[in-house]
mmCIF file with all atom_site columns, C-alpha atoms in Angstrom:
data_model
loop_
_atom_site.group_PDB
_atom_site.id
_atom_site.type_symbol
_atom_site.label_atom_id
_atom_site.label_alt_id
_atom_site.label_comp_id
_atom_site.label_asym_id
_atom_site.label_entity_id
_atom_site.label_seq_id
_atom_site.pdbx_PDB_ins_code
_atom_site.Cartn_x
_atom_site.Cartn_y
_atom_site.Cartn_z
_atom_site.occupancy
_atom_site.B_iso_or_equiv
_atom_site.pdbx_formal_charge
_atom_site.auth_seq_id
_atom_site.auth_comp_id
_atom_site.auth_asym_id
_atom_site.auth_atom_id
_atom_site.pdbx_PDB_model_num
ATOM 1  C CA . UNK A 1 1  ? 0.000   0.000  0.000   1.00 58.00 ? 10  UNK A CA 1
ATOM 2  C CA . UNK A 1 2  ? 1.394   3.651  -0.930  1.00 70.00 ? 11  UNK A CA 1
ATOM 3  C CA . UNK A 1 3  ? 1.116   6.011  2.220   1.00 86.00 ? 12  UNK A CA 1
ATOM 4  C CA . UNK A 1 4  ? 2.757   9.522  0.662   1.00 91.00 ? 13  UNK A CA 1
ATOM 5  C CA . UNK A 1 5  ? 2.181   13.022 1.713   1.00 92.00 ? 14  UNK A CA 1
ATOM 6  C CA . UNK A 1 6  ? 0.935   14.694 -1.643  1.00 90.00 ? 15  UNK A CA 1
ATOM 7  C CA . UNK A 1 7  ? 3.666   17.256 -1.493  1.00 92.00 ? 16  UNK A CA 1
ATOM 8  C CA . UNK A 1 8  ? 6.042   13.913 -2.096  1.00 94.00 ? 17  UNK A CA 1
ATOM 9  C CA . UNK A 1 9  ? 4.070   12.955 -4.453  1.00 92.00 ? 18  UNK A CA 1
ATOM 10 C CA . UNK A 1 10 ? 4.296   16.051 -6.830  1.00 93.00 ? 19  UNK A CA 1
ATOM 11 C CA . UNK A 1 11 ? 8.255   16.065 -6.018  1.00 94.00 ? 20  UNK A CA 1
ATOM 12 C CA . UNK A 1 12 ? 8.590   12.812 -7.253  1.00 93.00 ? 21  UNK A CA 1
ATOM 13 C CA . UNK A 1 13 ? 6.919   13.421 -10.860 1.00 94.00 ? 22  UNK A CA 1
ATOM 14 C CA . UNK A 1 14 ? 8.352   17.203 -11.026 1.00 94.00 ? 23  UNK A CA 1
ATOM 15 C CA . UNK A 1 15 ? 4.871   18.286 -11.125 1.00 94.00 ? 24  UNK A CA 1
ATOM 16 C CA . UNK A 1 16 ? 3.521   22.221 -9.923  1.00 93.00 ? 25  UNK A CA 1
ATOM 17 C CA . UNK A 1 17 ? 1.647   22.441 -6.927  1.00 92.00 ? 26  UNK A CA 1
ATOM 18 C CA . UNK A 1 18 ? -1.754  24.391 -7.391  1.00 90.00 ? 27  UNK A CA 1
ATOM 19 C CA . UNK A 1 19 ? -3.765  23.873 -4.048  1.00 88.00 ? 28  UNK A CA 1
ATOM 20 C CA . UNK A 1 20 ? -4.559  21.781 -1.462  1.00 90.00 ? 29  UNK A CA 1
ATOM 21 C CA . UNK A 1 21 ? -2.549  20.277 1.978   1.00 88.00 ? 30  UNK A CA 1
ATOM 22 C CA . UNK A 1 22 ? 0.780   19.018 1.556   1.00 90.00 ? 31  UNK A CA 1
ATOM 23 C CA . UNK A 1 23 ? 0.759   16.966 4.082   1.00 91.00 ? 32  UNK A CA 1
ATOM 24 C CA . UNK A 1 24 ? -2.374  14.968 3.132   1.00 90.00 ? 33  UNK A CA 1
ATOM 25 C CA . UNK A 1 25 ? -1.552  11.543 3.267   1.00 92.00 ? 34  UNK A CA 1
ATOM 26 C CA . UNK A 1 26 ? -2.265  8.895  -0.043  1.00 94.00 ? 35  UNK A CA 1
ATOM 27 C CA . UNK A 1 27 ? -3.001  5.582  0.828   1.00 93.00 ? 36  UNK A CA 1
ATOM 28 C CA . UNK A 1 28 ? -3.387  4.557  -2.825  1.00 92.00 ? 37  UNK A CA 1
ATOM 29 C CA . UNK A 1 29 ? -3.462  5.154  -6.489  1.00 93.00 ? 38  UNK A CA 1
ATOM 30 C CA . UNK A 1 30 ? -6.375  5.115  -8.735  1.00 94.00 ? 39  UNK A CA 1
ATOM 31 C CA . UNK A 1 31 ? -7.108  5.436  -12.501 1.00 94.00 ? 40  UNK A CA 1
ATOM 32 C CA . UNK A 1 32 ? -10.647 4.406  -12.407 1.00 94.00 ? 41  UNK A CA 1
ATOM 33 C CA . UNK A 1 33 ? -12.977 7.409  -11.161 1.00 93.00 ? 42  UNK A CA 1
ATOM 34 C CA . UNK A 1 34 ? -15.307 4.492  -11.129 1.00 94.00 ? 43  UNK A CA 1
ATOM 35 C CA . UNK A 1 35 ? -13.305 1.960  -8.491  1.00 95.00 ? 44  UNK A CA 1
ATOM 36 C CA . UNK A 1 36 ? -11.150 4.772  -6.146  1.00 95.00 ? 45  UNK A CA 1
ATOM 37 C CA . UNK A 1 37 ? -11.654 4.421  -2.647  1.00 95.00 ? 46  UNK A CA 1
ATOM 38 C CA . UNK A 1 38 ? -11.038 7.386  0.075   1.00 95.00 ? 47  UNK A CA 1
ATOM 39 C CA . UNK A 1 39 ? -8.082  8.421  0.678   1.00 95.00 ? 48  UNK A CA 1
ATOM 40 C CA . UNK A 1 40 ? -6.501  7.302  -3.180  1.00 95.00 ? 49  UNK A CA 1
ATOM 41 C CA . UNK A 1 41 ? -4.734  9.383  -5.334  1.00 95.00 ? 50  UNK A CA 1
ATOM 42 C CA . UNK A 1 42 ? -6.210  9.984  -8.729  1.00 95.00 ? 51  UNK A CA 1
ATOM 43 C CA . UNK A 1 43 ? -4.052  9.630  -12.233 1.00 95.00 ? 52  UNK A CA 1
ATOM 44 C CA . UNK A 1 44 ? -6.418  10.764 -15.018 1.00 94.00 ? 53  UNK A CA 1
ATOM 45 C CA . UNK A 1 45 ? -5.206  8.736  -18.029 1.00 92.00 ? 54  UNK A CA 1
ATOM 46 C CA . UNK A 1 46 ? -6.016  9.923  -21.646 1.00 86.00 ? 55  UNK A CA 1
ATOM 47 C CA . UNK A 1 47 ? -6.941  6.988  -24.171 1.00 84.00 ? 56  UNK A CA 1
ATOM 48 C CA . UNK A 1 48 ? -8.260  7.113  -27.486 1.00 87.00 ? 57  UNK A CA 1
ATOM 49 C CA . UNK A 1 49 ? -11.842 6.620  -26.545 1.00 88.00 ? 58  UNK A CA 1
ATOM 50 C CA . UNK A 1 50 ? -12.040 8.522  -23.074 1.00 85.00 ? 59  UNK A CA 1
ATOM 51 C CA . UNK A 1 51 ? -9.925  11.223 -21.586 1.00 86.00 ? 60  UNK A CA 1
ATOM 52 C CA . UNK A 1 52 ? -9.566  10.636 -17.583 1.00 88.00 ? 61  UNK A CA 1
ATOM 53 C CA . UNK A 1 53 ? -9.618  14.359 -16.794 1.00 87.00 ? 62  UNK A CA 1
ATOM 54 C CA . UNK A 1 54 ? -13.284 14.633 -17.652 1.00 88.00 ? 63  UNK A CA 1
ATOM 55 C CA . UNK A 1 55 ? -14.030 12.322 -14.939 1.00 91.00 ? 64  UNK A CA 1
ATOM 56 C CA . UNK A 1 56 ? -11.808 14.215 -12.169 1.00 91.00 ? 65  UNK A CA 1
ATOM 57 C CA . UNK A 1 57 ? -14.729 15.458 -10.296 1.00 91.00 ? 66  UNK A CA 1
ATOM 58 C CA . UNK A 1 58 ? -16.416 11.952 -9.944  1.00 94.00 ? 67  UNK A CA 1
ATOM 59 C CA . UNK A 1 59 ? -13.190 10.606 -8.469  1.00 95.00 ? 68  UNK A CA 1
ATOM 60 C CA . UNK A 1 60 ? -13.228 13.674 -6.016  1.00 94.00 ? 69  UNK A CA 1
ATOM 61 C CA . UNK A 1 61 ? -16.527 12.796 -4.938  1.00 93.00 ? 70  UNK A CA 1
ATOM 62 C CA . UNK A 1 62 ? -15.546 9.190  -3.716  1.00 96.00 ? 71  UNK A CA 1
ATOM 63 C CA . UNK A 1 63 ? -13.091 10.377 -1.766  1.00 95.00 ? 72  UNK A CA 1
ATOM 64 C CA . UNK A 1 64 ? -10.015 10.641 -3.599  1.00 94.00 ? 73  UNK A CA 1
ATOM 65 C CA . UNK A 1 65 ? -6.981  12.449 -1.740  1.00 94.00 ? 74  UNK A CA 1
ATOM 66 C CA . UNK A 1 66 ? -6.337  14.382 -4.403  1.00 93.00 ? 75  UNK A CA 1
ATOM 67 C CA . UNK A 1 67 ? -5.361  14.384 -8.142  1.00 94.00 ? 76  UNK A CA 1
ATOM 68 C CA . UNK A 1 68 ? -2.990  15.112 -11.456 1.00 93.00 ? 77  UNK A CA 1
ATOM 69 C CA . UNK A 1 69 ? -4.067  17.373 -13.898 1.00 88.00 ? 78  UNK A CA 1
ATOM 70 C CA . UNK A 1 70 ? -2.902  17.990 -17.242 1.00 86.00 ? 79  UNK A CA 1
ATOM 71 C CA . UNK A 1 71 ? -1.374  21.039 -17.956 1.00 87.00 ? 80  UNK A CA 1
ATOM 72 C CA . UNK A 1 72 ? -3.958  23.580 -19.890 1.00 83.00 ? 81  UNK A CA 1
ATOM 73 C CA . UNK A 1 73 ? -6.989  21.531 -18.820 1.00 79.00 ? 82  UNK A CA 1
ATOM 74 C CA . UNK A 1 74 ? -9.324  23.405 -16.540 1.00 76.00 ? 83  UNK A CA 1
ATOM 75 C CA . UNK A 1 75 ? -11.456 21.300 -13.596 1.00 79.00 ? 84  UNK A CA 1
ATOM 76 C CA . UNK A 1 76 ? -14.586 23.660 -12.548 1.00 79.00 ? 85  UNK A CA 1
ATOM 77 C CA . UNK A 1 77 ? -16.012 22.918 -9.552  1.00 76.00 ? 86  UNK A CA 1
ATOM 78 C CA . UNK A 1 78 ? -13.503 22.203 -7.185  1.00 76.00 ? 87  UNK A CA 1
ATOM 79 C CA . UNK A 1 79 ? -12.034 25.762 -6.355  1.00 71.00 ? 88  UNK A CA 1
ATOM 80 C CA . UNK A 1 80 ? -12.611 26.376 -2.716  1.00 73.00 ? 89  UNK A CA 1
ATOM 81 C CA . UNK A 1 81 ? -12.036 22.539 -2.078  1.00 78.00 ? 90  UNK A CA 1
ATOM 82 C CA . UNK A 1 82 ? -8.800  23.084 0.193   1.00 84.00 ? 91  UNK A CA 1
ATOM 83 C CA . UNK A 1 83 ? -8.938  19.355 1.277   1.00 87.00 ? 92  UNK A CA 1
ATOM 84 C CA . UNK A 1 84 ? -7.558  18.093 -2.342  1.00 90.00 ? 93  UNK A CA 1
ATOM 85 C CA . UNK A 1 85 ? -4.539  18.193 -3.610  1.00 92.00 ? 94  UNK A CA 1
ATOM 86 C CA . UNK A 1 86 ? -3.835  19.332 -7.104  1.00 92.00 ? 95  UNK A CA 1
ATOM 87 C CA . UNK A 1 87 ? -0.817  19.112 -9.066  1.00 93.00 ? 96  UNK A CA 1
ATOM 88 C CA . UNK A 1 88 ? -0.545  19.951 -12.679 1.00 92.00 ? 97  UNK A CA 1
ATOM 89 C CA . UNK A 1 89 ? 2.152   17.946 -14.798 1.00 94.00 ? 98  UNK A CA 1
ATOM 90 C CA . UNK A 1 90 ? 2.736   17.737 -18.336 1.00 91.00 ? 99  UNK A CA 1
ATOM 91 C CA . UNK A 1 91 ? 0.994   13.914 -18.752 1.00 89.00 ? 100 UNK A CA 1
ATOM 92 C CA . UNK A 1 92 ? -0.406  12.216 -16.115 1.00 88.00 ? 101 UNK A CA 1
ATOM 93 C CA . UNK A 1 93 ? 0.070   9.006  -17.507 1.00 85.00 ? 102 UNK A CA 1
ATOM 94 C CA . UNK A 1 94 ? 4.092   9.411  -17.988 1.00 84.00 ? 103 UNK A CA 1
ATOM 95 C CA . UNK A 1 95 ? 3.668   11.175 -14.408 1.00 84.00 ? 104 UNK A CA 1
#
């Protein structure tokens, strides 16, 4: 099982910090908005039918720690949410 503070997290892929606690623990990784558990970290992946960013907010809402973004996409909803971690990196699936 992964336990990481989500400022370790972004370190470790180079990714930029936007918001949330650093310190928030990760007790997992997801990339299924459909299957993540509370307290999982969620890796939006872009394939050629679906594109995992679109489905950010739905992993949010089961609890997910916190999540990758990719650079120039824009997640509405979430902006006051100081409780999730966001960090913006190139490609979350090479993150």
């Amino acid at each position: 099982m992964l336990a990481m503070k989500t400022k370790e997290i972004c370190d470790a892929v180079q990714g930029v910090w936007i918001s949330g606690d650093p310190d928030k623990v990760s007790t997992g990784i997801s990339t299924d908005s459909r299957t993540i558990t509370p307290g999982e970290f969620f890796i939006p992946i872009k394939g050629e039918n679906f594109d995992g960013n679109e489905y950010i907010l739905k992993a949010v809402g089961r609890g997910a720690s916190g999540f990758f973004v990719q650079r120039g996409f824009v997640v509405k909803g979430i902006e006051n949410r100081k409780d999730i971690a966001v960090i913006e990196v190139a490609d979350p699936k090479y993150a």
